[in-house]
Short mmCIF file of C-alpha atoms and ligand atoms in Angstrom, two decimals:
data_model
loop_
_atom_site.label_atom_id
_atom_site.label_comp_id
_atom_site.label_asym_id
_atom_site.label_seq_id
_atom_site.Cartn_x
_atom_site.Cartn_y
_atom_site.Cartn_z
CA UNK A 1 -146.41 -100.86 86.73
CA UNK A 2 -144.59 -100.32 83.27
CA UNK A 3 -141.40 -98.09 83.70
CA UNK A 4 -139.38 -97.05 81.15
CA UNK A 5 -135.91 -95.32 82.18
CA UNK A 6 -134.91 -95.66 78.57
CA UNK A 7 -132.74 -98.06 76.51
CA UNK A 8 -128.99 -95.93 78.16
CA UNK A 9 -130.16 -96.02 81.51
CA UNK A 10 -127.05 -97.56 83.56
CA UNK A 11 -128.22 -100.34 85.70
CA UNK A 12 -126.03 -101.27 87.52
CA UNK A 13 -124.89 -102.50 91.66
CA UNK A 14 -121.77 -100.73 93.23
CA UNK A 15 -119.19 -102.07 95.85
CA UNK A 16 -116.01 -100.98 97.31
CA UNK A 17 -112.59 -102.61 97.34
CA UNK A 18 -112.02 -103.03 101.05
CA UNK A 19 -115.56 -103.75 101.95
CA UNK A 20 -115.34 -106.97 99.13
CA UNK A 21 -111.59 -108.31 98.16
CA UNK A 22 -110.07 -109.43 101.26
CA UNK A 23 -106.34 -110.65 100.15
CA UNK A 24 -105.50 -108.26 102.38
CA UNK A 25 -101.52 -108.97 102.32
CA UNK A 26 -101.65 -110.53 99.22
CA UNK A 27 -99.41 -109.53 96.21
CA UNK A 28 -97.97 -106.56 98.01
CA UNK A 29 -100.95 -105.02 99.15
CA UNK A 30 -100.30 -102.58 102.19
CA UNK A 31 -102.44 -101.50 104.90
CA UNK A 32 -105.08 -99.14 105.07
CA UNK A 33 -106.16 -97.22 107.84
CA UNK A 34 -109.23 -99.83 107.78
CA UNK A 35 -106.99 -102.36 108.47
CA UNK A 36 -105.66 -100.82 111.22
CA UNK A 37 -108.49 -99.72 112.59
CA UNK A 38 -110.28 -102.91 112.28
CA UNK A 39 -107.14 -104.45 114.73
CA UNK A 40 -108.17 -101.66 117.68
CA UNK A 41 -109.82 -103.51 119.77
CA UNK A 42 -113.71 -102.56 120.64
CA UNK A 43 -113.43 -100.38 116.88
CA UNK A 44 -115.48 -103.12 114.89
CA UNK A 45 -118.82 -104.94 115.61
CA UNK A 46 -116.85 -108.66 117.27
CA UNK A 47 -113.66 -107.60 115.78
CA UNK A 48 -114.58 -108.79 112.41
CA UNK A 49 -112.22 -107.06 109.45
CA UNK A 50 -111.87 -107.21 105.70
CA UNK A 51 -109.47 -109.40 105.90
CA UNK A 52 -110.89 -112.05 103.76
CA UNK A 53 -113.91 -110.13 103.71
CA UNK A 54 -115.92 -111.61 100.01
CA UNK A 55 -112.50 -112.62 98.91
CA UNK A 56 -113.76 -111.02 96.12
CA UNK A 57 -109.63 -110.64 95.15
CA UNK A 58 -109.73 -114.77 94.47
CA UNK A 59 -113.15 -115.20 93.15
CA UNK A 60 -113.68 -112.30 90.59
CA UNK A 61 -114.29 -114.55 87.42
CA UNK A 62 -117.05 -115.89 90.09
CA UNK A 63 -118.73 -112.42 90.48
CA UNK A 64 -118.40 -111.25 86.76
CA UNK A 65 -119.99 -114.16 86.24
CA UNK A 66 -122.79 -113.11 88.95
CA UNK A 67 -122.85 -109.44 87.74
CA UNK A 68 -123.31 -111.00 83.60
CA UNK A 69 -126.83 -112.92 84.99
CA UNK A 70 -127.96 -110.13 86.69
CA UNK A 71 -128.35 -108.44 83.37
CA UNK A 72 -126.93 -105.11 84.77
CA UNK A 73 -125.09 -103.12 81.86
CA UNK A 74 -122.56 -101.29 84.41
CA UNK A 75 -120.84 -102.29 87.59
CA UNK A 76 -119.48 -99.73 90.08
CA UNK A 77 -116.31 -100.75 91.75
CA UNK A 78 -113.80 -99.08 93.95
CA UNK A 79 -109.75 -99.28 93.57
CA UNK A 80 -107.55 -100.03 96.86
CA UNK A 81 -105.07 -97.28 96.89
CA UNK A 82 -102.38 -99.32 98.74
CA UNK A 83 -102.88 -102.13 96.24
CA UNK A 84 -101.68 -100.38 93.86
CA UNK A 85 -99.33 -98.21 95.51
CA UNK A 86 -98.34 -99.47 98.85
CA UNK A 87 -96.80 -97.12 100.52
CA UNK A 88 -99.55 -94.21 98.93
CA UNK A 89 -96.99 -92.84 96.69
CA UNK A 90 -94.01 -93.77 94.67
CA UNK A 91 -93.53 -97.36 93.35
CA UNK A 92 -96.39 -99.18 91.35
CA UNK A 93 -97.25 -102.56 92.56
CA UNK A 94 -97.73 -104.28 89.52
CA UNK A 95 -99.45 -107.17 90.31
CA UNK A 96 -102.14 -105.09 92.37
CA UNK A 97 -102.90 -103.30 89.15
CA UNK A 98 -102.70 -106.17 87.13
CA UNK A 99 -105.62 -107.32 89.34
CA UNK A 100 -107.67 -103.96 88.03
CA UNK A 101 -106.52 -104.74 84.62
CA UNK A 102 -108.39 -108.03 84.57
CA UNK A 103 -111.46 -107.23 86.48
CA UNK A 104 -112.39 -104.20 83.53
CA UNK A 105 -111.43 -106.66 81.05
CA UNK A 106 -113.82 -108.98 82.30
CA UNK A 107 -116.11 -106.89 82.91
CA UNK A 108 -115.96 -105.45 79.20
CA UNK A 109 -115.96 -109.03 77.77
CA UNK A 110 -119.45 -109.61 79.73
CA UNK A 111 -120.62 -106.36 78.47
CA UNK A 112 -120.39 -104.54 81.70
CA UNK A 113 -119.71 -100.94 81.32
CA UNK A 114 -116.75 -100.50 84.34
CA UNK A 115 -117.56 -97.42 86.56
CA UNK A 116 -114.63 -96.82 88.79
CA UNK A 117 -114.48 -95.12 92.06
CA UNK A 118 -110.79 -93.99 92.97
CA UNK A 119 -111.43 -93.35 96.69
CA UNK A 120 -114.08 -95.07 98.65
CA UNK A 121 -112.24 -94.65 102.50
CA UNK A 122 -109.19 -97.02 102.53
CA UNK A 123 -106.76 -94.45 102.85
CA UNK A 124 -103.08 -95.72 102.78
CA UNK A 125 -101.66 -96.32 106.03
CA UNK A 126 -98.31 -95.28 105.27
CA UNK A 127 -99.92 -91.95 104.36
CA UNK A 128 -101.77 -91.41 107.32
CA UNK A 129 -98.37 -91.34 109.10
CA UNK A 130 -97.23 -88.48 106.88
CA UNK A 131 -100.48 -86.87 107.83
CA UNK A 132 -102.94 -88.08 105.64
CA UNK A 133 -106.23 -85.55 104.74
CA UNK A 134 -104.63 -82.92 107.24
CA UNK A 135 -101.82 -82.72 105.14
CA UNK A 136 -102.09 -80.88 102.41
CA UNK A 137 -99.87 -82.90 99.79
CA UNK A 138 -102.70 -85.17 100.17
CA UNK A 139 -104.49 -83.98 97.39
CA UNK A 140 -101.26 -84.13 95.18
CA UNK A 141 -100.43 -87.89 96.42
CA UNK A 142 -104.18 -88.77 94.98
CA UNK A 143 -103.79 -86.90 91.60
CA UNK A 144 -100.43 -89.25 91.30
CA UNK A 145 -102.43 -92.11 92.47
CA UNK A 146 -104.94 -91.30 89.84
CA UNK A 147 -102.82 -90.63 87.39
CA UNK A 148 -101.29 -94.25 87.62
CA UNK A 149 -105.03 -95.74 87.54
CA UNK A 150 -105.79 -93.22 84.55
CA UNK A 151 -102.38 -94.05 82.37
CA UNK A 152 -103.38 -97.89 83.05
CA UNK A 153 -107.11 -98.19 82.39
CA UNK A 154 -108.62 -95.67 80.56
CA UNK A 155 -108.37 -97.12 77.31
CA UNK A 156 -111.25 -98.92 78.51
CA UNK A 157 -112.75 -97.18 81.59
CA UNK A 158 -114.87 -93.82 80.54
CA UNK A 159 -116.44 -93.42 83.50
CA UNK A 160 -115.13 -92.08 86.80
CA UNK A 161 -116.40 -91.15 90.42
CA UNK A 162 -113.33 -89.41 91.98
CA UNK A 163 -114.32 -90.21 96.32
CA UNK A 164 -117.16 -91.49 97.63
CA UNK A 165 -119.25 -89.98 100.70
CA UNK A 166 -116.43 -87.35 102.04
CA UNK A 167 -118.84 -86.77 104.45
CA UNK A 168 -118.49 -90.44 106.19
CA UNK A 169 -115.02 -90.55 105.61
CA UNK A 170 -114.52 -87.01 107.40
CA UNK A 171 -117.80 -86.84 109.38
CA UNK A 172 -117.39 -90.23 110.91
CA UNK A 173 -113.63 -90.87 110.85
CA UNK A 174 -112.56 -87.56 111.75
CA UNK A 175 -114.54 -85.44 113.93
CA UNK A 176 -117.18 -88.75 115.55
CA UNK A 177 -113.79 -91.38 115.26
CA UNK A 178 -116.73 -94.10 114.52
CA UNK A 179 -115.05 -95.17 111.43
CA UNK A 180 -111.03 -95.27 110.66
CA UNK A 181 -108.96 -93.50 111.17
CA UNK A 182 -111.06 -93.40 114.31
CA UNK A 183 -110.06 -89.40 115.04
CA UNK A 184 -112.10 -86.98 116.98
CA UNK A 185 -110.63 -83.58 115.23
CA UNK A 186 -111.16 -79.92 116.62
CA UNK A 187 -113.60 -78.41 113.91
CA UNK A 188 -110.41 -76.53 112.37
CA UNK A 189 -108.77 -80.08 112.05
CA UNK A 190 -111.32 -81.98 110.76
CA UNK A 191 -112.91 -79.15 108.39
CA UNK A 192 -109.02 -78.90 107.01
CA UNK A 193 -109.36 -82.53 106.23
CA UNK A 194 -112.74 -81.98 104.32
CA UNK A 195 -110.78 -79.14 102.36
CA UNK A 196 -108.18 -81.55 101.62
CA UNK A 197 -110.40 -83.67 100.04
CA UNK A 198 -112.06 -81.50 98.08
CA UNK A 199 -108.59 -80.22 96.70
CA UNK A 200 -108.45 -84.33 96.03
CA UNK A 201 -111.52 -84.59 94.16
CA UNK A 202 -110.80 -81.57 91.59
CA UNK A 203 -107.39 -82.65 91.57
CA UNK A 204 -108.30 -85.78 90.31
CA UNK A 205 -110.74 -84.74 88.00
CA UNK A 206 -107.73 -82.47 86.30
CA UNK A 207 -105.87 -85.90 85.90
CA UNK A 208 -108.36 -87.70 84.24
CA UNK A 209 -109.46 -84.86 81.88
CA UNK A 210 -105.60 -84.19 81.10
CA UNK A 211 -104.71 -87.88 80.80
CA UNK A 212 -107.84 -90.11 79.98
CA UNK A 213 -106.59 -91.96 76.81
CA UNK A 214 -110.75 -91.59 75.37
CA UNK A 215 -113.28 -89.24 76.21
CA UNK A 216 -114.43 -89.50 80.26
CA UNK A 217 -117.69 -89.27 82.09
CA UNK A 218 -116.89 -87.76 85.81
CA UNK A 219 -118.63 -87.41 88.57
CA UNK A 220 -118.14 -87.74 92.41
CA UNK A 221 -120.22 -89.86 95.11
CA UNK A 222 -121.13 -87.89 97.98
CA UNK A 223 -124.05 -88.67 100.48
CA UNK A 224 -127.39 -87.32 99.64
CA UNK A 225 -128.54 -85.91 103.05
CA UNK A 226 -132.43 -85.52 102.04
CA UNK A 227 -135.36 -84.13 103.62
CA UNK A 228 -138.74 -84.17 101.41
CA UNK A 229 -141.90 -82.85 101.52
CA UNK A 230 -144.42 -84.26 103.86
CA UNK A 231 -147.17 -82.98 101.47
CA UNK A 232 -147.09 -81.99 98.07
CA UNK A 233 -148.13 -78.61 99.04
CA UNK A 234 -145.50 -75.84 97.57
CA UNK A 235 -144.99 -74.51 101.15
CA UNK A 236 -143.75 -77.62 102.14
CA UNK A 237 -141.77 -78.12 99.21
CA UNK A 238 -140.08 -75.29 99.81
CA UNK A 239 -139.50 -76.06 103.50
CA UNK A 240 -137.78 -79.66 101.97
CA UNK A 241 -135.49 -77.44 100.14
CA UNK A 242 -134.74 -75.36 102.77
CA UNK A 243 -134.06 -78.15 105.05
CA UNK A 244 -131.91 -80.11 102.66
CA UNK A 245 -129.84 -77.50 101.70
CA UNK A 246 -129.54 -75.22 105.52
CA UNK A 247 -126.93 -76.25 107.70
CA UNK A 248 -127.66 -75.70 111.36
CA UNK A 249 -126.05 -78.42 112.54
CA UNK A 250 -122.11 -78.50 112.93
CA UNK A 251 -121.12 -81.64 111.57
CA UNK A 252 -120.86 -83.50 108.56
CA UNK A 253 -124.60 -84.01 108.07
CA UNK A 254 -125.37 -81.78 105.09
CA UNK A 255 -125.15 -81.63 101.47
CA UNK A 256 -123.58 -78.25 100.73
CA UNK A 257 -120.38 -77.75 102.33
CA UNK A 258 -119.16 -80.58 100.23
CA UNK A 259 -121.40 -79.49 96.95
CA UNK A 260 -121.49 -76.00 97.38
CA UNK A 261 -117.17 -76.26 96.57
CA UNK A 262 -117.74 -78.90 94.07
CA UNK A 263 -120.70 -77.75 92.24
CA UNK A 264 -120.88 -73.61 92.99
CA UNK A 265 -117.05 -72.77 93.87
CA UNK A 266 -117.97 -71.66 97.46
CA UNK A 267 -118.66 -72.47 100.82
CA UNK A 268 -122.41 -72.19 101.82
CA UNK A 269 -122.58 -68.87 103.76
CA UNK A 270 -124.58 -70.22 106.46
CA UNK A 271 -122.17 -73.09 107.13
CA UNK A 272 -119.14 -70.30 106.94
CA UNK A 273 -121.13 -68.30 109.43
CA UNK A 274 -121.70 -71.83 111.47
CA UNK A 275 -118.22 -72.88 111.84
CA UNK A 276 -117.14 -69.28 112.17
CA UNK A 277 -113.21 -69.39 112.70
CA UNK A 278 -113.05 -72.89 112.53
CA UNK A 279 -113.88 -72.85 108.52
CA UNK A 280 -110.50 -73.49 106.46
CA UNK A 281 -108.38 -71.19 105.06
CA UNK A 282 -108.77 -71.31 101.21
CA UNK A 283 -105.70 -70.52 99.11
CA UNK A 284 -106.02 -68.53 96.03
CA UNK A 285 -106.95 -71.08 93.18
CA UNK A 286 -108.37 -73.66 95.42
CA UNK A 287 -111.72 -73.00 94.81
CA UNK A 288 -110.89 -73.02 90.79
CA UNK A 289 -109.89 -76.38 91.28
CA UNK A 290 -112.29 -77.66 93.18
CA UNK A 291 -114.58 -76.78 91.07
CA UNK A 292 -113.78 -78.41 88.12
CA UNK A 293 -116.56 -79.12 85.68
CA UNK A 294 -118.18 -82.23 86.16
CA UNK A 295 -120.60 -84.54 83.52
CA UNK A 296 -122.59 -86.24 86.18
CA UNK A 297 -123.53 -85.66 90.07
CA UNK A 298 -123.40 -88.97 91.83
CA UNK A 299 -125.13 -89.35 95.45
CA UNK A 300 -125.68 -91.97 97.29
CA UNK A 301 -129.60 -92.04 99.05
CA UNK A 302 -130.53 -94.28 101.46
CA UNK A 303 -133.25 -92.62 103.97
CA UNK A 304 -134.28 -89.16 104.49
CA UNK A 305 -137.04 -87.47 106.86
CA UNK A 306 -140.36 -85.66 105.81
CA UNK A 307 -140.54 -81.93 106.53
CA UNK A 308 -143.23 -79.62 106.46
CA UNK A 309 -143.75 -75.72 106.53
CA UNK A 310 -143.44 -74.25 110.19
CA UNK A 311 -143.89 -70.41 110.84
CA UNK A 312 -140.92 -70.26 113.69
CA UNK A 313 -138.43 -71.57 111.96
CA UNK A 314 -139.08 -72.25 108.27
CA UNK A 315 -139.14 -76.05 108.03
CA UNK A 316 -139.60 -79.11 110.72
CA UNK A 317 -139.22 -82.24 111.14
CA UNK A 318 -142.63 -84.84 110.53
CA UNK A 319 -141.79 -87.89 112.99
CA UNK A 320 -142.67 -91.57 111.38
CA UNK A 321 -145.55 -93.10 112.84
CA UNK A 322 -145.10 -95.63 115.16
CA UNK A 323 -144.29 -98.88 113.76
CA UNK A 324 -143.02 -96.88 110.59
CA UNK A 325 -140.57 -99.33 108.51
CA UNK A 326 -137.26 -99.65 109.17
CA UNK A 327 -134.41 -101.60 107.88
CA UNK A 328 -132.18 -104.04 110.31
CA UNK A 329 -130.01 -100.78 110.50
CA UNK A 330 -132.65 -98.87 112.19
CA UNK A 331 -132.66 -96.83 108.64
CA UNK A 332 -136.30 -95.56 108.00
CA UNK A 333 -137.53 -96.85 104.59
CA UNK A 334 -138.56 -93.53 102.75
CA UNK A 335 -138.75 -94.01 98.90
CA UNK A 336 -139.40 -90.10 98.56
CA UNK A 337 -136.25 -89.48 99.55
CA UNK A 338 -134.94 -90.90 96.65
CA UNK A 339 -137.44 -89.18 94.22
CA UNK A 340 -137.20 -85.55 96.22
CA UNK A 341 -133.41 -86.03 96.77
CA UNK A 342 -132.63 -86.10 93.30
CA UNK A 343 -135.05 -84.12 92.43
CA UNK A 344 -133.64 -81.12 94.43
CA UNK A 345 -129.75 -82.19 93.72
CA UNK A 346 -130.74 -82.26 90.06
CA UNK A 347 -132.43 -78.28 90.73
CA UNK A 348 -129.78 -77.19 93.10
CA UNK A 349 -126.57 -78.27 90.81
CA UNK A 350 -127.64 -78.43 87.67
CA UNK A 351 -125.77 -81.65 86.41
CA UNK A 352 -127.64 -84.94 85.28
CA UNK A 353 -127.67 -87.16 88.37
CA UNK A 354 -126.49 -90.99 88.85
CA UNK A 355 -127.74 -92.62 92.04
CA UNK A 356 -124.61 -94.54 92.82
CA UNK A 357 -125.54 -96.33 95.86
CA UNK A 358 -129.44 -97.02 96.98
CA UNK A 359 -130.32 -100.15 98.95
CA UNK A 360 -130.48 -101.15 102.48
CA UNK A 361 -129.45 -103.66 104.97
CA UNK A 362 -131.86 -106.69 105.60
CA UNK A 363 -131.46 -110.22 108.05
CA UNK A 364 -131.22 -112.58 105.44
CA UNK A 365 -129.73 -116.29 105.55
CA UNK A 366 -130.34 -119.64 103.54
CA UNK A 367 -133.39 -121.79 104.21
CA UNK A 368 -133.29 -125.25 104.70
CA UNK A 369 -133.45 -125.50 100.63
CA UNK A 370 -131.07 -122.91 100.43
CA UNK A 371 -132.89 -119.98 99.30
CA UNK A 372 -132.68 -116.65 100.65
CA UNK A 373 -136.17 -114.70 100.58
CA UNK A 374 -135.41 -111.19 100.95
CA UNK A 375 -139.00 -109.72 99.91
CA UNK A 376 -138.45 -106.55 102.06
CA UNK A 377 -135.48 -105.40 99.95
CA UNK A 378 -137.70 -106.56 96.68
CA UNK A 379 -140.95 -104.46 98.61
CA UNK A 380 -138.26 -101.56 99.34
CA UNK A 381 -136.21 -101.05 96.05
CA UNK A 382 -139.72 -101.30 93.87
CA UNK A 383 -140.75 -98.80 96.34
CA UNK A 384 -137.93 -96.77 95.51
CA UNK A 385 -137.47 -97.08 91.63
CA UNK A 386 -140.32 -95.85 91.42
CA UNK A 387 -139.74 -93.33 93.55
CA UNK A 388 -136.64 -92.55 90.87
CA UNK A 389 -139.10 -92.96 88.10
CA UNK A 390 -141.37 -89.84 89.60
CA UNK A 391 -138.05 -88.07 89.78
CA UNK A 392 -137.97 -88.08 86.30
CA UNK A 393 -141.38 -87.61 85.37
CA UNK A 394 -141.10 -84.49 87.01
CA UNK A 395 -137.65 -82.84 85.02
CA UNK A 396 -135.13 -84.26 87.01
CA UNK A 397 -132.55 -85.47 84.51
CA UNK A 398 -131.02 -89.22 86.17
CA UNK A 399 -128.89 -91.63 83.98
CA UNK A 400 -128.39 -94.45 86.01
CA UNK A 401 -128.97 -96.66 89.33
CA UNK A 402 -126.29 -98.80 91.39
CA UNK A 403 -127.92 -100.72 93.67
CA UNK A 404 -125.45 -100.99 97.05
CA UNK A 405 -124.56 -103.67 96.87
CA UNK A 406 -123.83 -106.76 95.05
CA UNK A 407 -122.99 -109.00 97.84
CA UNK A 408 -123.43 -108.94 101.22
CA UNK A 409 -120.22 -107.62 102.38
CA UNK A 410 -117.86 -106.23 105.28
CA UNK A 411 -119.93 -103.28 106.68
CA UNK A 412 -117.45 -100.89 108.52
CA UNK A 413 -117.91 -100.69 112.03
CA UNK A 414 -120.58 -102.84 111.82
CA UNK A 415 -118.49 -105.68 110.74
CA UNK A 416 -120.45 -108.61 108.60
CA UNK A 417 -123.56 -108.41 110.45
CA UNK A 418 -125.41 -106.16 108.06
CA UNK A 419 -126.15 -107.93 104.89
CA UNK A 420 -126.42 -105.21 101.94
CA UNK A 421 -125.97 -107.38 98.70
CA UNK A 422 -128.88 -108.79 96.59
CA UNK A 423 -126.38 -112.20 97.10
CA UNK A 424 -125.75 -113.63 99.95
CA UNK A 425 -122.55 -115.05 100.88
CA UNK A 426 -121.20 -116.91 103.53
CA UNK A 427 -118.60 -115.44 104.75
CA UNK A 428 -117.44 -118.86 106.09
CA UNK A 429 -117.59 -120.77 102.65
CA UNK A 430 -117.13 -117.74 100.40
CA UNK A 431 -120.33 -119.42 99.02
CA UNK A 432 -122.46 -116.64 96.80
CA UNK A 433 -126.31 -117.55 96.87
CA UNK A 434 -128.57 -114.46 94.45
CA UNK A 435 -131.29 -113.55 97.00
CA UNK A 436 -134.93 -113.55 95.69
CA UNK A 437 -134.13 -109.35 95.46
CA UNK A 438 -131.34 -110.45 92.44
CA UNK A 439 -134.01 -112.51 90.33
CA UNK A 440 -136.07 -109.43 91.20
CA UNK A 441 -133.76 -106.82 90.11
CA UNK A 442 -133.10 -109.06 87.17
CA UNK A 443 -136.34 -108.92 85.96
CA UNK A 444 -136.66 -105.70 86.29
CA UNK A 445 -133.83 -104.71 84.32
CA UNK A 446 -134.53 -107.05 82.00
CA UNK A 447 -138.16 -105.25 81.46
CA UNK A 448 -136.43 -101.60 80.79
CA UNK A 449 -134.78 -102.67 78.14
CA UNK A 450 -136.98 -101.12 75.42
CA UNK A 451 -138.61 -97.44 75.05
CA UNK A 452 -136.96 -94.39 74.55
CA UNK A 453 -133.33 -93.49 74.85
CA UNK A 454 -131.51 -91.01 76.79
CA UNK A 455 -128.20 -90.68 75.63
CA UNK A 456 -125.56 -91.00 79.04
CA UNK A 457 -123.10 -88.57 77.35
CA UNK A 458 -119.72 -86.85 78.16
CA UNK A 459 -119.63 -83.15 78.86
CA UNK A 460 -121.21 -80.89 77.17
CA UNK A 461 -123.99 -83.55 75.77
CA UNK A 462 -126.34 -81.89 78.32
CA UNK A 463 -127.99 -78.46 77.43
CA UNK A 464 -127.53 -75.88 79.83
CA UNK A 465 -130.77 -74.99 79.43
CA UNK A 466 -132.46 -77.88 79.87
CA UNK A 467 -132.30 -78.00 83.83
CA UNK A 468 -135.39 -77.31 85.25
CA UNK A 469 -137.05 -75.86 88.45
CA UNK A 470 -139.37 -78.18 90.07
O1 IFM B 1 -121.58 -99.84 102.86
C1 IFM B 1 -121.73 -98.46 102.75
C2 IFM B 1 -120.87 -97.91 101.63
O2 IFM B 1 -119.53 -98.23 101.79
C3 IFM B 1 -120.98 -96.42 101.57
N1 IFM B 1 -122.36 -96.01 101.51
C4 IFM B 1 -123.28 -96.57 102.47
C5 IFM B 1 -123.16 -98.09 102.47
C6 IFM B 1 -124.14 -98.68 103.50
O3 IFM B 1 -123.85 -98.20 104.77
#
């Protein structure tokens, strides 16, 4: 099939700091609450930790290099907080930044337009002892956080995702404890936290727009928690947007109580009347800057579920049938969710969509030539692309694809044992091997590049008026 996503479209594959650099006490670096939470014993899949992880710290020529063949004209990357600043505020560690310095001048020299994510879960450790997202300085210790990353890089970095997937990093790490800091919050605890970080996010947006040495593309990273039509019948369109925009649940599972704030400047009523007393208390202004204007709307998509119309209670659930396809994380492989996903962010919000993370998790390993087949993540992310590329046939307005992730990596609780990256690595040898999926993905990128353009501007370059319903 011939796509064309136009001649701007940001190709690009995303990865976060703790899940890829390892030198975990190296050059001042302090802990996380990932590193402490991979030491609990029982927390992570065999006790594996990020330790080492890709050693991505020691062997970043190595994966510019990687990212440069690939072809991809953007690379999505996370900054450790405590690398920089090891205790979460206060002093700079110099050589930590330096570290950031290099890696977006190498990227730049390769051609690689840096995206940087300033908070993808690795939370400083000293922080969490002053009460980390239940305090609520917390937002102020990021915006001085960000602030060091802005002064330092954005001569050369323009684009910006301020935290990625609050709803893991809350959801699972403080009301499930799955995931560090491994808490299991009363809902007026844990819903304080997700207020917290939402004063983050527009705090840091503030920072970059008031000290961003050029002009800066922002956006955020949240989950996209997507149900989509089982039929293309307008009933059961409608019952996909009702389902992927109710909350009935109470737990992190949703879209809007994060992108209500963000996007609207309120909490979703039903959510409000959901968590009844347990929803935070909002100070005057908070909403103002949460709310802070943003260029792009970034979401992560992975899976969602097929809905249809139901008379009793608006929308329900379409099982798989048996046998259905499903990744090695038990993930159901559902390319629609990508195309309805962003096609009902893209209504919902208004505000040209990114996909910053797509991909999924595969058993992959060397063969006896050393060559690492992966044709169900090739089957799976044609699947989806063109999934994308119906998207925007239909309105939706996307600039760019990350695919999660580069290399296989450290997966949270799961420790190394889900393989995400189009290359493999061994985690023994540090060796990097591209997967069949990375000539694959560099082909395809490689075939976009001619056809139309559409520009991936700063704020503003999108007409109001040119969302449309679906
Ligand atoms: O590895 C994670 C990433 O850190 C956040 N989004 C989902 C990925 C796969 O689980």
């Amino acid at each position: 099939m011939t796509r064309t996503f136009g001649n701007d479209f940001l190709w690009g594959t995303a990865t976060s700091a703790y899940q890829i650099e390892g030198a975990h006490d190296r050059d001042g670096r302090q802990d996380s609450v990932w590193d402490a939470f991979c030491r609990r014993p029982g927390a992570v899949f065999e006790g594996h930790t990020g330790d080492r992880a890709c050693d991505h710290y020691g062997r970043m020529s190595e994966d510019i290099g990687i990212l440069s063949w690939l072809g991809v004209n953007a690379y999505r990357f996370s900054i450790s907080w405590s690398r920089v600043l090891p205790d979460g505020t206060g002093a700079i560690n110099e050589a930590g930044l330096d570290f950031y310095d290099r890696l977006v001048d190498g990227l730049i020299e390769a051609g690689i337009d840096p995206m940087v994510t300033l908070f993808h879960w690795d939370y400083p450790l000293s922080l969490y002892h002053r009460g980390g997202w239940l305090n609520r300085d917390s937002a102020q210790w990021f915006a001085d956080y960000v602030r060091v990353i802005v002064d330092r890089l954005s001569d050369r970095v323009t684009r910006w995702s301020t935290i990625n997937e609050p709803q893991c990093f809350i959801g699972l790490g403080h009301q499930e404890g799955k995931h560090a800091p491994g808490l299991k919050l009363a809902p007026e605890d844990h819903l304080r936290a997700a207020h917290h970080a939402l004063l983050a996010h527009g705090r840091a947006v503030q920072t970059i727009r008031a000290h961003a040495k050029v002009p800066s593309v922002v956006g955020w990273a949240p989950i996209g928690h997507i149900s989509y039509p089982a039929t293309e019948d307008p009933a059961d369109i409608e019952a996909a947007r009702r389902a992927t925009f109710e909350m009935r649940n109470k737990d992190h599972w949703n879209n809007t109580w994060y992108s209500d704030p963000v996007c609207h400047g309120h909490y979703p009523e039903d959510g409000l009347a959901l968590w009844g007393d347990a929803a935070p208390r909002v100070e005057s202004g908070d909403m103002e800057i949460i709310s802070q204007p943003l260029d792009f709307y970034g979401v992560n998509i992975y899976a969602g579920e097929p809905v249809r119309a139901s008379e009793e209670h608006g929308w329900e659930v379409v099982s798989f049938p048996p046998g259905a396809p499903r990744t090695a994380f038990d993930w159901p492989i559902a390319p629609k969710s990508l195309e309805w996903g962003v096609r009902l962010l893209w209504e919902r919000y208004g505000l040209p969509v990114i996909v910053t993370e797509n991909g999924m998790a595969n058993l992959d390993w060397p063969d006896e030539q050393g060559r690492v087949s992966d044709p169900q993540r090739i089957d799976y992310s044609s699947r989806y692309l063109a999934g994308l590329q119906r998207a925007m046939d239909a309105g939706a307005d996307v600039r760019g694809y990350f695919h999660w992730s580069l290399l296989d990596n450290f997966e949270w609780a799961e420790g190394f044992r889900m393989r995400f990256g189009l290359v493999h690595v061994d985690f023994e040898t540090m060796v990097r091997t591209p997967k069949a999926s990375a000539h694959w993905y560099r082909d395809f990128i490689a075939a976009q590049r001619s056809g139309p353009t559409a520009k991936v501007g700063v704020r503003g370059a999108v007409t109001p008026g040119a969302r449309k319903a679906i």
